[in-house]
Structures are given as C-alpha cells and as structure tokens.
Short mmCIF file of C-alpha atoms in Angstrom, two decimals:
data_model
loop_
_atom_site.label_atom_id
_atom_site.label_comp_id
_atom_site.label_asym_id
_atom_site.label_seq_id
_atom_site.Cartn_x
_atom_site.Cartn_y
_atom_site.Cartn_z
CA MET A 93 0.00 0.00 0.00
CA GLN A 94 1.26 3.49 -0.89
CA THR A 95 1.65 6.00 1.94
CA ASP A 96 2.98 9.52 2.32
CA GLU A 97 6.04 7.96 3.94
CA ASN A 98 6.69 6.01 0.75
CA PRO A 99 5.80 8.37 -2.12
CA LEU A 100 6.19 7.27 -5.71
CA ILE A 101 8.28 8.93 -8.40
CA LEU A 102 7.73 8.59 -12.14
CA ALA A 103 11.18 9.00 -13.71
CA ILE A 104 11.67 9.59 -17.45
CA ASP A 105 14.97 9.64 -19.34
CA ASN A 106 14.31 11.10 -22.79
CA GLY A 107 17.58 10.16 -24.46
CA SER A 108 18.87 10.47 -27.99
CA SER A 109 18.83 6.70 -28.58
CA SER A 110 15.89 5.68 -26.38
CA VAL A 111 13.28 6.81 -23.89
CA ARG A 112 13.23 5.06 -20.51
CA ALA A 113 10.51 5.37 -17.89
CA GLY A 114 9.86 3.72 -14.57
CA LEU A 115 8.34 4.04 -11.10
CA PHE A 116 10.51 4.38 -8.01
CA ASP A 117 9.63 4.44 -4.33
CA GLY A 118 10.66 6.87 -1.60
CA ASP A 119 13.96 5.03 -1.14
CA GLY A 120 14.81 5.21 -4.82
CA ARG A 121 14.07 1.54 -5.49
CA PRO A 122 12.34 0.53 -8.75
CA VAL A 123 8.69 -0.47 -8.55
CA GLY A 124 8.06 -2.82 -11.46
CA GLU A 125 9.93 -2.81 -14.75
CA VAL A 126 11.66 0.10 -16.44
CA VAL A 127 10.23 0.55 -19.93
CA LYS A 128 12.74 1.23 -22.71
CA LEU A 129 11.74 2.25 -26.24
CA LYS A 130 14.50 2.80 -28.81
CA ARG A 131 14.68 5.70 -31.24
CA THR A 132 17.01 6.83 -34.02
CA PHE A 133 17.88 10.27 -35.32
CA GLN A 134 17.59 10.59 -39.09
CA LYS A 135 20.93 11.47 -40.68
CA GLY A 136 21.60 13.22 -43.98
CA ALA A 137 24.49 13.88 -46.34
CA ASP A 138 24.77 17.57 -45.47
CA GLY A 139 24.95 17.10 -41.71
CA GLU A 140 21.28 16.60 -40.87
CA SER A 141 20.51 14.98 -37.52
CA GLU A 142 16.77 15.15 -36.94
CA LEU A 143 14.06 13.52 -34.88
CA ASN A 144 10.38 13.68 -35.76
CA PRO A 145 8.85 15.69 -32.89
CA THR A 146 5.37 14.17 -33.10
CA ALA A 147 6.70 10.61 -33.19
CA ALA A 148 9.15 11.26 -30.33
CA ILE A 149 6.41 12.74 -28.13
CA VAL A 150 4.04 9.86 -28.91
CA GLN A 151 6.84 7.45 -28.03
CA THR A 152 7.35 9.19 -24.67
CA ARG A 153 3.60 9.10 -24.03
CA ASN A 154 3.56 5.38 -24.84
CA ALA A 155 6.36 4.75 -22.35
CA VAL A 156 4.39 6.53 -19.61
CA ASP A 157 1.24 4.61 -20.63
CA ARG A 158 3.05 1.30 -20.23
CA VAL A 159 4.45 2.19 -16.82
CA LEU A 160 1.24 3.58 -15.32
CA SER A 161 -1.14 1.02 -16.86
CA ALA A 162 0.69 -1.63 -14.84
CA HIS A 163 -0.08 0.30 -11.62
CA PRO A 164 -3.67 1.60 -11.91
CA GLY A 165 -4.32 2.23 -8.22
CA ILE A 166 -1.29 4.27 -7.23
CA PHE A 167 -0.63 8.01 -6.93
CA VAL A 168 2.59 9.64 -8.08
CA ARG A 169 4.12 12.47 -6.04
CA PHE A 170 6.75 13.65 -8.54
CA VAL A 171 7.36 13.28 -12.26
CA SER A 172 11.09 13.79 -12.78
CA PHE A 173 12.64 14.16 -16.24
CA CYS A 174 15.98 14.29 -17.92
CA ALA A 175 16.59 14.73 -21.65
CA PHE A 176 19.42 15.19 -24.11
CA TRP A 177 20.99 18.64 -24.04
CA HIS A 178 21.27 21.11 -26.99
CA SER A 179 18.15 20.17 -28.99
CA LEU A 180 16.18 22.91 -30.75
CA CYS A 181 12.67 22.86 -32.19
CA GLY A 182 10.09 25.47 -33.15
CA LEU A 183 6.33 25.67 -32.54
CA ASP A 184 3.77 27.86 -34.28
CA SER A 185 0.97 29.84 -32.62
CA ASN A 186 -1.11 26.65 -32.37
CA ASN A 187 1.76 24.77 -30.71
CA GLU A 188 2.31 22.67 -33.82
CA PRO A 189 5.91 21.90 -34.90
CA THR A 190 7.54 24.19 -37.44
CA THR A 191 10.80 22.24 -37.43
CA PRO A 192 12.04 18.75 -36.72
CA ILE A 193 13.97 18.28 -33.48
CA LEU A 194 17.49 19.39 -34.37
CA GLY A 195 20.02 17.42 -32.33
CA TRP A 196 23.53 18.35 -31.22
CA ALA A 197 24.96 16.33 -34.12
CA ASP A 198 23.20 18.45 -36.76
CA THR A 199 26.01 20.47 -38.36
CA ARG A 200 24.16 22.36 -41.11
CA ALA A 201 24.61 25.62 -39.19
CA ARG A 202 28.42 25.32 -39.28
CA GLU A 203 28.82 28.38 -41.53
CA TYR A 204 27.03 30.51 -38.93
CA SER A 205 29.25 29.49 -36.04
CA THR A 206 32.13 30.84 -38.15
CA MET A 207 30.17 34.09 -38.56
CA LEU A 208 29.63 34.34 -34.81
CA LYS A 209 33.35 33.90 -34.17
CA GLN A 210 34.02 36.81 -36.51
CA LYS A 211 31.40 39.08 -34.92
CA PHE A 212 32.12 38.45 -31.23
CA ASP A 213 35.00 38.05 -28.83
CA GLU A 214 34.55 34.31 -28.38
CA ILE A 215 36.62 34.22 -25.20
CA GLN A 216 34.23 36.66 -23.51
CA VAL A 217 31.14 34.83 -24.76
CA HIS A 218 32.61 31.49 -23.66
CA GLU A 219 33.16 32.88 -20.16
CA ARG A 220 29.61 34.24 -20.06
CA THR A 221 27.60 31.42 -21.65
CA GLY A 222 29.83 28.45 -20.85
CA ALA A 223 29.78 27.47 -24.53
CA HIS A 224 31.98 27.96 -27.58
CA PHE A 225 30.42 28.99 -30.87
CA HIS A 226 29.48 25.77 -32.66
CA SER A 227 26.70 24.33 -34.78
CA SER A 228 25.55 22.16 -31.86
CA PHE A 229 24.31 25.26 -29.98
CA TRP A 230 21.26 27.48 -30.51
CA PRO A 231 22.88 30.73 -31.77
CA ALA A 232 24.29 29.15 -34.94
CA LYS A 233 21.19 27.02 -35.52
CA MET A 234 18.86 30.00 -35.12
CA LEU A 235 20.89 32.10 -37.55
CA TRP A 236 20.84 29.24 -40.06
CA ILE A 237 17.05 28.96 -39.82
CA ARG A 238 16.62 32.74 -40.02
CA GLU A 239 18.77 33.05 -43.13
CA GLU A 240 18.08 29.79 -44.97
CA ARG A 241 14.57 28.85 -43.79
CA PRO A 242 12.90 32.29 -43.57
CA ASP A 243 9.39 30.85 -43.91
CA ILE A 244 9.97 28.68 -40.85
CA TRP A 245 11.51 31.62 -38.99
CA LYS A 246 8.41 33.75 -39.61
CA ARG A 247 5.93 31.01 -38.66
CA THR A 248 7.64 30.07 -35.41
CA ALA A 249 5.96 31.56 -32.35
CA ARG A 250 8.35 30.03 -29.82
CA TRP A 251 11.64 28.16 -29.67
CA LEU A 252 12.08 25.24 -27.31
CA SER A 253 14.21 22.28 -26.38
CA PHE A 254 12.63 18.94 -27.25
CA SER A 255 12.02 18.27 -23.55
CA ASP A 256 10.02 21.52 -23.25
CA SER A 257 7.88 20.63 -26.27
CA CYS A 258 7.34 17.12 -24.91
CA GLN A 259 6.39 18.49 -21.50
CA LEU A 260 3.91 20.87 -23.17
CA LYS A 261 2.20 18.10 -25.13
CA LEU A 262 2.12 15.62 -22.25
CA PHE A 263 1.47 17.88 -19.27
CA GLY A 264 0.41 21.27 -20.63
CA ASP A 265 3.37 23.45 -19.57
CA ALA A 266 6.42 24.39 -21.65
CA ARG A 267 8.51 26.15 -19.02
CA THR A 268 12.12 25.07 -19.10
CA SER A 269 14.62 24.32 -16.35
CA VAL A 270 17.79 26.24 -15.59
CA SER A 271 19.64 23.03 -16.48
CA MET A 272 18.13 22.69 -19.95
CA ALA A 273 18.52 26.40 -20.73
CA SER A 274 22.13 26.38 -19.55
CA ALA A 275 23.30 24.15 -22.42
CA THR A 276 21.79 26.15 -25.28
CA GLY A 277 24.78 28.45 -25.76
CA ILE A 278 22.51 31.48 -25.40
CA PHE A 279 22.26 31.51 -21.58
CA ASP A 280 24.06 33.79 -19.12
CA GLN A 281 25.48 31.32 -16.60
CA ALA A 282 26.03 33.85 -13.81
CA ARG A 283 22.61 35.53 -14.07
CA CYS A 284 20.60 32.41 -15.00
CA THR A 285 18.82 34.32 -17.77
CA TRP A 286 18.83 34.32 -21.55
CA ASP A 287 21.85 36.18 -22.94
CA GLU A 288 20.66 39.61 -24.08
CA GLU A 289 23.56 40.37 -26.42
CA LEU A 290 23.15 37.16 -28.40
CA LEU A 291 19.37 37.53 -28.55
CA ARG A 292 19.78 41.02 -30.04
CA PHE A 293 22.28 39.82 -32.62
CA ILE A 294 20.09 36.91 -33.71
CA GLY A 295 17.07 39.22 -33.80
CA ILE A 296 14.80 37.26 -31.52
CA ASP A 297 12.62 38.66 -28.76
CA GLU A 298 12.91 37.01 -25.36
CA SER A 299 9.15 36.37 -25.44
CA LEU A 300 9.81 33.70 -28.08
CA MET A 301 12.16 31.86 -25.71
CA PRO A 302 10.96 29.41 -23.06
CA GLU A 303 10.25 30.83 -19.61
CA ILE A 304 12.91 29.58 -17.19
CA VAL A 305 11.49 28.08 -14.01
CA THR A 306 13.58 27.88 -10.84
CA ARG A 307 14.00 24.70 -8.82
CA GLU A 308 11.30 25.95 -6.45
CA GLY A 309 8.82 26.44 -9.27
CA VAL A 310 5.81 24.12 -9.36
CA ILE A 311 4.36 22.64 -12.53
CA ARG A 312 1.10 20.75 -12.30
CA PRO A 313 -0.22 18.35 -14.93
CA SER A 314 -3.06 19.60 -17.12
CA ARG A 315 -6.63 18.32 -16.88
CA GLU A 316 -6.05 16.34 -20.07
CA ALA A 317 -2.98 14.70 -18.55
CA ILE A 318 -4.87 13.76 -15.38
CA ALA A 319 -7.76 12.38 -17.44
CA ARG A 320 -5.31 10.10 -19.23
CA TRP A 321 -3.24 9.30 -16.14
CA PRO A 322 -5.34 9.61 -12.94
CA GLN A 323 -2.27 8.50 -10.99
CA LEU A 324 -0.85 12.01 -11.59
CA ALA A 325 -3.76 13.91 -10.03
CA ASN A 326 -1.61 15.23 -7.17
CA ALA A 327 1.77 15.07 -8.89
CA ARG A 328 4.28 17.84 -9.34
CA ILE A 329 6.33 17.97 -12.53
CA LEU A 330 10.05 18.70 -12.34
CA PRO A 331 11.07 20.19 -15.72
CA ALA A 332 13.71 18.14 -17.50
CA ILE A 333 17.33 18.54 -16.49
CA GLY A 334 20.10 17.80 -18.96
CA ASP A 335 21.05 14.16 -19.36
CA GLY A 336 24.70 14.98 -18.61
CA ALA A 337 23.73 16.60 -15.31
CA ALA A 338 21.47 13.65 -14.46
CA ASP A 339 24.20 11.14 -15.34
CA THR A 340 26.73 12.96 -13.15
CA LEU A 341 24.28 13.05 -10.26
CA GLY A 342 23.28 9.41 -10.76
CA ALA A 343 26.90 8.28 -10.77
CA GLY A 344 27.33 9.88 -7.34
CA CYS A 345 29.71 12.64 -8.45
CA THR A 346 28.46 15.74 -6.67
CA LYS A 347 31.55 17.72 -5.68
CA LEU A 348 34.81 18.95 -7.16
CA GLY A 349 37.36 16.21 -7.59
CA GLU A 350 34.72 13.58 -8.36
CA ALA A 351 34.54 13.07 -12.12
CA VAL A 352 32.31 10.84 -14.20
CA LEU A 353 33.58 9.49 -17.51
CA MET A 354 30.75 8.44 -19.79
CA ILE A 355 30.78 6.59 -23.10
CA GLY A 356 27.39 5.90 -24.60
CA THR A 357 26.45 7.19 -28.03
CA SER A 358 28.92 10.04 -27.50
CA ALA A 359 31.61 10.43 -24.83
CA SER A 360 32.23 12.95 -22.07
CA MET A 361 33.97 13.69 -18.80
CA ARG A 362 32.40 15.99 -16.20
CA MET A 363 32.46 17.24 -12.63
CA MET A 364 29.70 18.86 -10.59
CA TYR A 365 29.99 21.29 -7.70
CA GLU A 366 27.94 23.76 -5.69
CA GLY A 367 28.93 27.37 -6.21
CA GLU A 368 29.45 30.01 -8.88
CA PRO A 369 30.32 29.38 -12.54
CA PRO A 370 34.06 29.30 -13.33
CA GLN A 371 35.55 32.78 -13.66
CA HIS A 372 38.23 31.43 -15.99
CA LEU A 373 36.74 28.48 -17.84
CA PRO A 374 39.52 26.44 -19.48
CA ASP A 375 39.46 26.74 -23.26
CA GLY A 376 37.75 23.81 -24.95
CA LEU A 377 35.53 22.93 -21.99
CA TRP A 378 31.94 23.88 -21.29
CA SER A 379 30.09 24.94 -18.15
CA TYR A 380 26.37 24.24 -17.69
CA ARG A 381 24.10 23.80 -14.68
CA LEU A 382 22.07 21.25 -12.77
CA ASP A 383 20.13 24.11 -11.16
CA GLU A 384 20.67 27.58 -9.72
CA ARG A 385 23.20 26.40 -7.17
CA ARG A 386 25.06 23.54 -8.89
CA ILE A 387 27.46 23.73 -11.82
CA VAL A 388 28.47 20.98 -14.24
CA ILE A 389 31.83 21.50 -15.98
CA GLY A 390 33.41 19.22 -18.53
CA GLY A 391 33.87 18.29 -22.14
CA ALA A 392 31.98 16.16 -24.65
CA LEU A 393 33.04 14.29 -27.79
CA SER A 394 30.71 13.66 -30.69
CA ASP A 395 32.39 10.31 -31.36
CA GLY A 396 31.93 7.60 -28.73
CA GLY A 397 30.04 4.35 -28.92
CA ASN A 398 28.49 5.56 -32.18
CA LEU A 399 31.91 5.30 -33.87
CA ILE A 400 32.41 1.71 -32.68
CA THR A 401 28.92 0.84 -33.94
CA LEU A 402 29.74 2.45 -37.29
CA LEU A 403 33.02 0.54 -37.64
CA ARG A 404 31.43 -2.76 -36.67
CA ARG A 405 28.79 -2.23 -39.35
CA LYS A 406 31.30 -1.19 -42.01
CA TYR A 407 33.56 -4.16 -41.35
CA GLY A 408 30.73 -6.66 -40.76
CA ILE A 409 31.76 -7.49 -37.18
CA ASN A 410 29.17 -9.19 -34.98
CA GLY A 411 29.16 -10.73 -31.50
CA ASP A 412 31.40 -10.19 -28.48
CA ILE A 413 34.83 -8.91 -29.53
CA ASN A 414 36.30 -8.15 -26.10
CA ARG A 415 38.60 -11.17 -26.17
CA GLU A 416 39.98 -10.23 -29.59
CA LEU A 417 40.49 -6.62 -28.53
CA ALA A 418 42.26 -7.66 -25.33
CA HIS A 419 44.71 -9.91 -27.19
CA ARG A 420 45.31 -7.66 -30.20
CA LYS A 421 48.40 -5.46 -30.15
CA ARG A 422 47.85 -1.90 -31.29
CA ASP A 423 49.59 -1.15 -34.60
CA GLU A 424 51.27 2.26 -34.32
CA SER A 425 51.27 2.65 -38.12
CA LEU A 426 47.47 2.70 -38.15
CA ARG A 427 45.72 5.89 -37.09
CA VAL A 428 42.10 6.96 -36.64
CA GLU A 429 40.99 10.60 -36.48
CA PRO A 430 37.81 10.27 -34.35
CA PHE A 431 35.70 13.01 -35.93
CA PHE A 432 33.28 10.93 -37.99
CA PHE A 433 30.40 12.70 -36.23
CA GLY A 434 32.14 16.09 -36.08
CA GLU A 435 34.22 17.74 -33.38
CA ARG A 436 33.00 19.40 -30.23
CA CYS A 437 35.49 19.45 -27.36
CA THR A 438 38.14 20.50 -27.37
CA GLY A 439 38.78 22.14 -30.74
CA TYR A 440 35.19 22.80 -31.89
CA ARG A 441 36.34 22.69 -35.54
CA GLU A 442 33.38 22.66 -37.90
CA ASP A 443 35.51 21.21 -40.72
CA ALA A 444 36.88 18.26 -38.72
CA LYS A 445 36.46 14.94 -40.53
CA GLY A 446 36.97 11.37 -39.46
CA GLU A 447 39.80 9.48 -41.14
CA ILE A 448 41.44 6.06 -41.12
CA LEU A 449 45.11 6.45 -42.02
CA GLY A 450 47.71 3.78 -42.73
CA PHE A 451 45.23 0.95 -43.36
CA ASP A 452 46.61 -1.85 -45.57
CA ASP A 453 46.22 -5.59 -46.19
CA ARG A 454 47.74 -6.43 -42.79
CA HIS A 455 44.82 -4.85 -40.97
CA ASP A 456 41.24 -5.86 -40.28
CA GLY A 457 38.24 -4.29 -38.56
CA ILE A 458 39.41 -5.28 -35.07
CA ASP A 459 42.63 -3.34 -35.63
CA VAL A 460 40.66 -0.26 -36.66
CA ILE A 461 38.27 -0.51 -33.69
CA LEU A 462 41.17 -0.89 -31.26
CA VAL A 463 42.95 2.15 -32.69
CA ALA A 464 39.68 4.12 -32.64
CA MET A 465 39.29 3.32 -28.93
CA HIS A 466 42.81 4.63 -28.32
CA ALA A 467 42.06 7.77 -30.32
CA ILE A 468 38.92 8.56 -28.33
CA ALA A 469 40.83 7.82 -25.12
CA ASP A 470 43.41 10.42 -26.19
CA ARG A 471 40.61 12.97 -26.67
CA LEU A 472 39.22 12.17 -23.21
CA ALA A 473 42.72 12.58 -21.76
CA ASP A 474 42.82 16.06 -23.28
CA ILE A 475 39.54 16.90 -21.54
CA ALA A 476 40.88 15.47 -18.27
CA GLU A 477 44.02 17.62 -18.49
CA ARG A 478 41.90 20.75 -18.98
CA LEU A 479 39.64 19.78 -16.08
CA GLU A 480 42.77 19.49 -13.92
CA ARG A 481 43.49 23.15 -14.67
CA PHE A 482 40.22 24.00 -12.93
CA ALA A 483 40.33 21.46 -10.07
CA PRO A 484 42.28 18.27 -9.33
CA VAL A 485 40.54 15.09 -10.50
CA GLU A 486 40.70 12.84 -7.44
CA SER A 487 38.38 10.01 -8.50
CA ILE A 488 36.65 8.86 -11.69
CA LYS A 489 33.44 6.88 -12.03
CA ALA A 490 32.60 5.05 -15.27
CA SER A 491 29.19 5.46 -16.84
CA GLY A 492 27.46 4.59 -20.09
CA GLY A 493 26.39 1.37 -21.76
CA THR A 494 29.25 1.29 -24.27
CA LEU A 495 31.91 1.50 -21.56
CA ARG A 496 30.25 -1.44 -19.81
CA GLU A 497 30.11 -3.36 -23.09
CA TYR A 498 33.86 -3.01 -23.70
CA PRO A 499 35.87 -3.44 -20.45
CA VAL A 500 39.11 -3.26 -22.44
CA TRP A 501 38.23 0.32 -23.40
CA ARG A 502 38.12 1.34 -19.76
CA GLU A 503 41.61 -0.16 -19.32
CA ILE A 504 42.90 1.79 -22.32
CA ILE A 505 41.55 5.05 -20.86
CA GLU A 506 42.98 4.25 -17.41
CA ALA A 507 46.42 3.87 -18.98
CA LYS A 508 46.08 7.23 -20.76
CA LEU A 509 44.87 9.05 -17.63
CA ARG A 510 47.10 7.12 -15.22
CA LYS A 511 44.11 6.89 -12.92
CA THR A 512 41.76 4.13 -11.83
CA ILE A 513 38.24 4.33 -13.24
CA THR A 514 35.65 2.76 -10.94
CA PRO A 515 32.60 1.22 -12.62
CA SER A 516 29.38 2.79 -11.40
CA ASN A 517 27.03 0.59 -9.39
CA THR A 518 24.12 2.06 -11.36
CA ARG A 519 23.38 0.82 -14.87
CA GLU A 520 20.97 3.66 -15.64
CA SER A 521 22.83 6.64 -14.20
CA SER A 522 20.75 9.29 -15.99
CA LEU A 523 17.46 7.76 -14.86
CA ARG A 524 18.92 7.34 -11.38
CA GLY A 525 19.89 11.03 -11.35
CA THR A 526 16.30 12.11 -12.03
CA VAL A 527 15.12 9.91 -9.14
CA LEU A 528 17.71 11.40 -6.78
CA LEU A 529 16.62 14.91 -7.71
CA ALA A 530 13.02 14.07 -6.83
CA LEU A 531 14.11 12.47 -3.55
CA GLU A 532 15.98 15.68 -2.71
CA ARG A 533 12.80 17.69 -3.34
CA LEU A 534 10.94 15.27 -1.08
CA GLY A 535 13.47 15.90 1.69
CA LYS A 536 14.51 12.26 1.61
CA MET A 537 18.18 13.02 1.03
CA GLU A 538 20.77 15.75 0.69
CA LEU A 539 22.89 15.80 -2.45
#
C-alpha cells in the first residue's frame, strides 16, 4: 500500500537513442519494470541529424502509458525528467511543430558558427555562456534557420528544447529548467537568464524563448494529462534537467574532484559542484548547470560508442569482440581521427572529418576498432588535463552502456589518464539522477 512515507516517483529519461521510464519508491528503489523504447535520429548527407517531434512525443507518451497502466491504483508524487541537451525545435501559434527536433549532431549551421566567431569576442562569450560557438548550440542554428529557412523563422511563435515541447504536449506546460537552458549556448550562466547580447544579434525577442522556471517552481499536470493518467492527479512535474547533469548526479559525483567518464552514443567527462560558474573556464571545456546552485563543468566528444557501432557495421563485425580486442596489439602505423560525427570538445572545428590512415592488407576491422578506442581515449585525456586546470581530478566513475560493453576500453583510458576508473554501481545513471533529484525535493536526502 502506498503512503505519504513512501511516495512514488515517475522518472523519465528522454535520451537520444531511447526513452526510458519507470516508477521508483521513496527510497529510490524501482517499482516494477523500467520501460525502454529505442529511437534513431535521421541522418543526412549535409549534416542533418533530426528527430520527428510528433513521433518522439508519442513514443514518450507510450512509455508513460506502459508504466502507469501496470499500476492503476497508485498516486505519483513527482514526475522527474531528464533529456538530451542542446536540442532545438520550433512551434507555431497553435503549438504545432515548425521544425524537426534538431540534435547536437546536426552540423548544417556550421557556416554561422564561423560568422559568430568573426562578430564576437569568443573568449568573452565562452566565459559568459559556458559554450563555444558551434553548430551544436542554438545561436548558430537560429541564424541558419533565419537566413536559410525564412518561412519557418516567420511562422515560429516560440523556440524550445525537445524536452520543453514534450512536456507541453504531455502535461500542458512548456517552461524550461535552468539546467536545460544552460546548455543552449545562449544563456548567461552567472545571471541564470537568456543572454541579451546574443538575442539582439540573432534578432529574436525574449518572449519567443521558453520561460525559465527555478527549482522551487511548481508545474502541475493539465486536466487532459490527469484524465489520461489519474495517478498524476496530485503530482508535481520537475522540468527536465540535462542528461549529462542527471548522469553525473546518478553516478554519485556531486563535488569537485569527483569526475564521471561516460561513453554511450557520444563520450564525455564531467564534474559537478555547488557554487558560482568558473571565472576562468579552461578553453575547450563547457560549463552548464544542474540548477541555480550547482554547476556541471566538462567536455563532450561527438564520437563515442556511435563510432564503434559504425566501424562494426562497415567491417561486418558481430558478436562479443572483447577477447579479440584484449589480445590484439595496437599497430602504431594505423591511425584513426575520431571526428566521424564532427568535433565538439576541445577544438570545436566545424571542418573536422573522421579518417582512417595507414590501413593496408595487414589490418582488419578489429585493428581499426582498437585504434579508434585509443584515439577517443586520447581525446578524453585532453579533456581530463583541462579539467585538472580547474580542479584536481581525485576520482573517476565510469558510466554509459558502451563503456560497460567493452571493459578493455576502460583499461585503455585508465592507462592514458594514469588513474583508476571505478565502474558505477548504477546501470541507468541518468534515470537514477532524475530519481535522486526528486528524492531531494521530497526531503529524503541531501545531495
């Protein structure tokens, strides 16, 4: 029987490769199964990386349906979200989509990040927004739409992250979190507001941007949502936090010195701490937020597990290859430039391309995969060195399904960093992070 002493949390992880949803009790333990529905961004030759907004929202609704239909008599206290950072989508005056969901991997706006670098002092903007100019962020994407899709620009009544649009359709409220806004590249990290200078340059009124709700803000589900899901009649909605913030929280890394190294679709290394944004953010890194009082600093690579998946497909490699990787010696004459999905940290070069160099008849796909793992490990070591400039990295937790799938990769990275990487006890760190945030709001724990 459910009581106030054991409230229930509906947690949703709206990721780039799947949506996960599940119920958790007041101690953070799962109640029933976690539903997982896979999704795929549509790729194109010119750098497109899009998700159909209607289909993605229906998929999220279906995940919630499956979770709550298995528990008809319960009542949920909190709905806690996380979602992938950096997405952009437009809605018209009837709240219908004017654009697909543009993901971080969509590079069609690359010409406009170059323009921004010419118009602004990027060092100052990086210090203020926590982001370099790059096609993965909103300023370049908005300029691209304004200049090359003027009909869409005129029809769009508001600009949102995918999580905001999903929240609007499911629960009737599109307000965004500090966390989600913080990773757009158009957010003043110190003031926790939209960046006025960039808004003026793009030519967009702040009224077209999502309203930012503080961590104390309360969002209630709409009547339509309660009619569909009576279990949410008394629930409060926590607007989605970024998946990177949720993953860091879920891995148990909540103060300076505690880093999480994640390899899933992409790869990243991050630390979280309570305090003010960095006054001198190391070049090549980013600084976002979990909320008004907690900062997430780190770096992200566009190539991670997605590159290994690509190479396996290209070379026709199936099954478990850990044994082969562990016994294969790396050939120093073979080199992989790990920019097949573009470059974010640390160079943010829009023209970076993936390459396989030195391949000949002595090599096979396993050789290439092993060298690719080393190349990505080198990129992560670069991020780690820059993090050390900000604060010493005292411990590292491993996160992400790909890192679990390939234990040898963790060993390669450990050798590069000269540090031990401890596997996380949590398989679903991002989902776990959303649960912990709700438990904090319930007063069940301090983070």
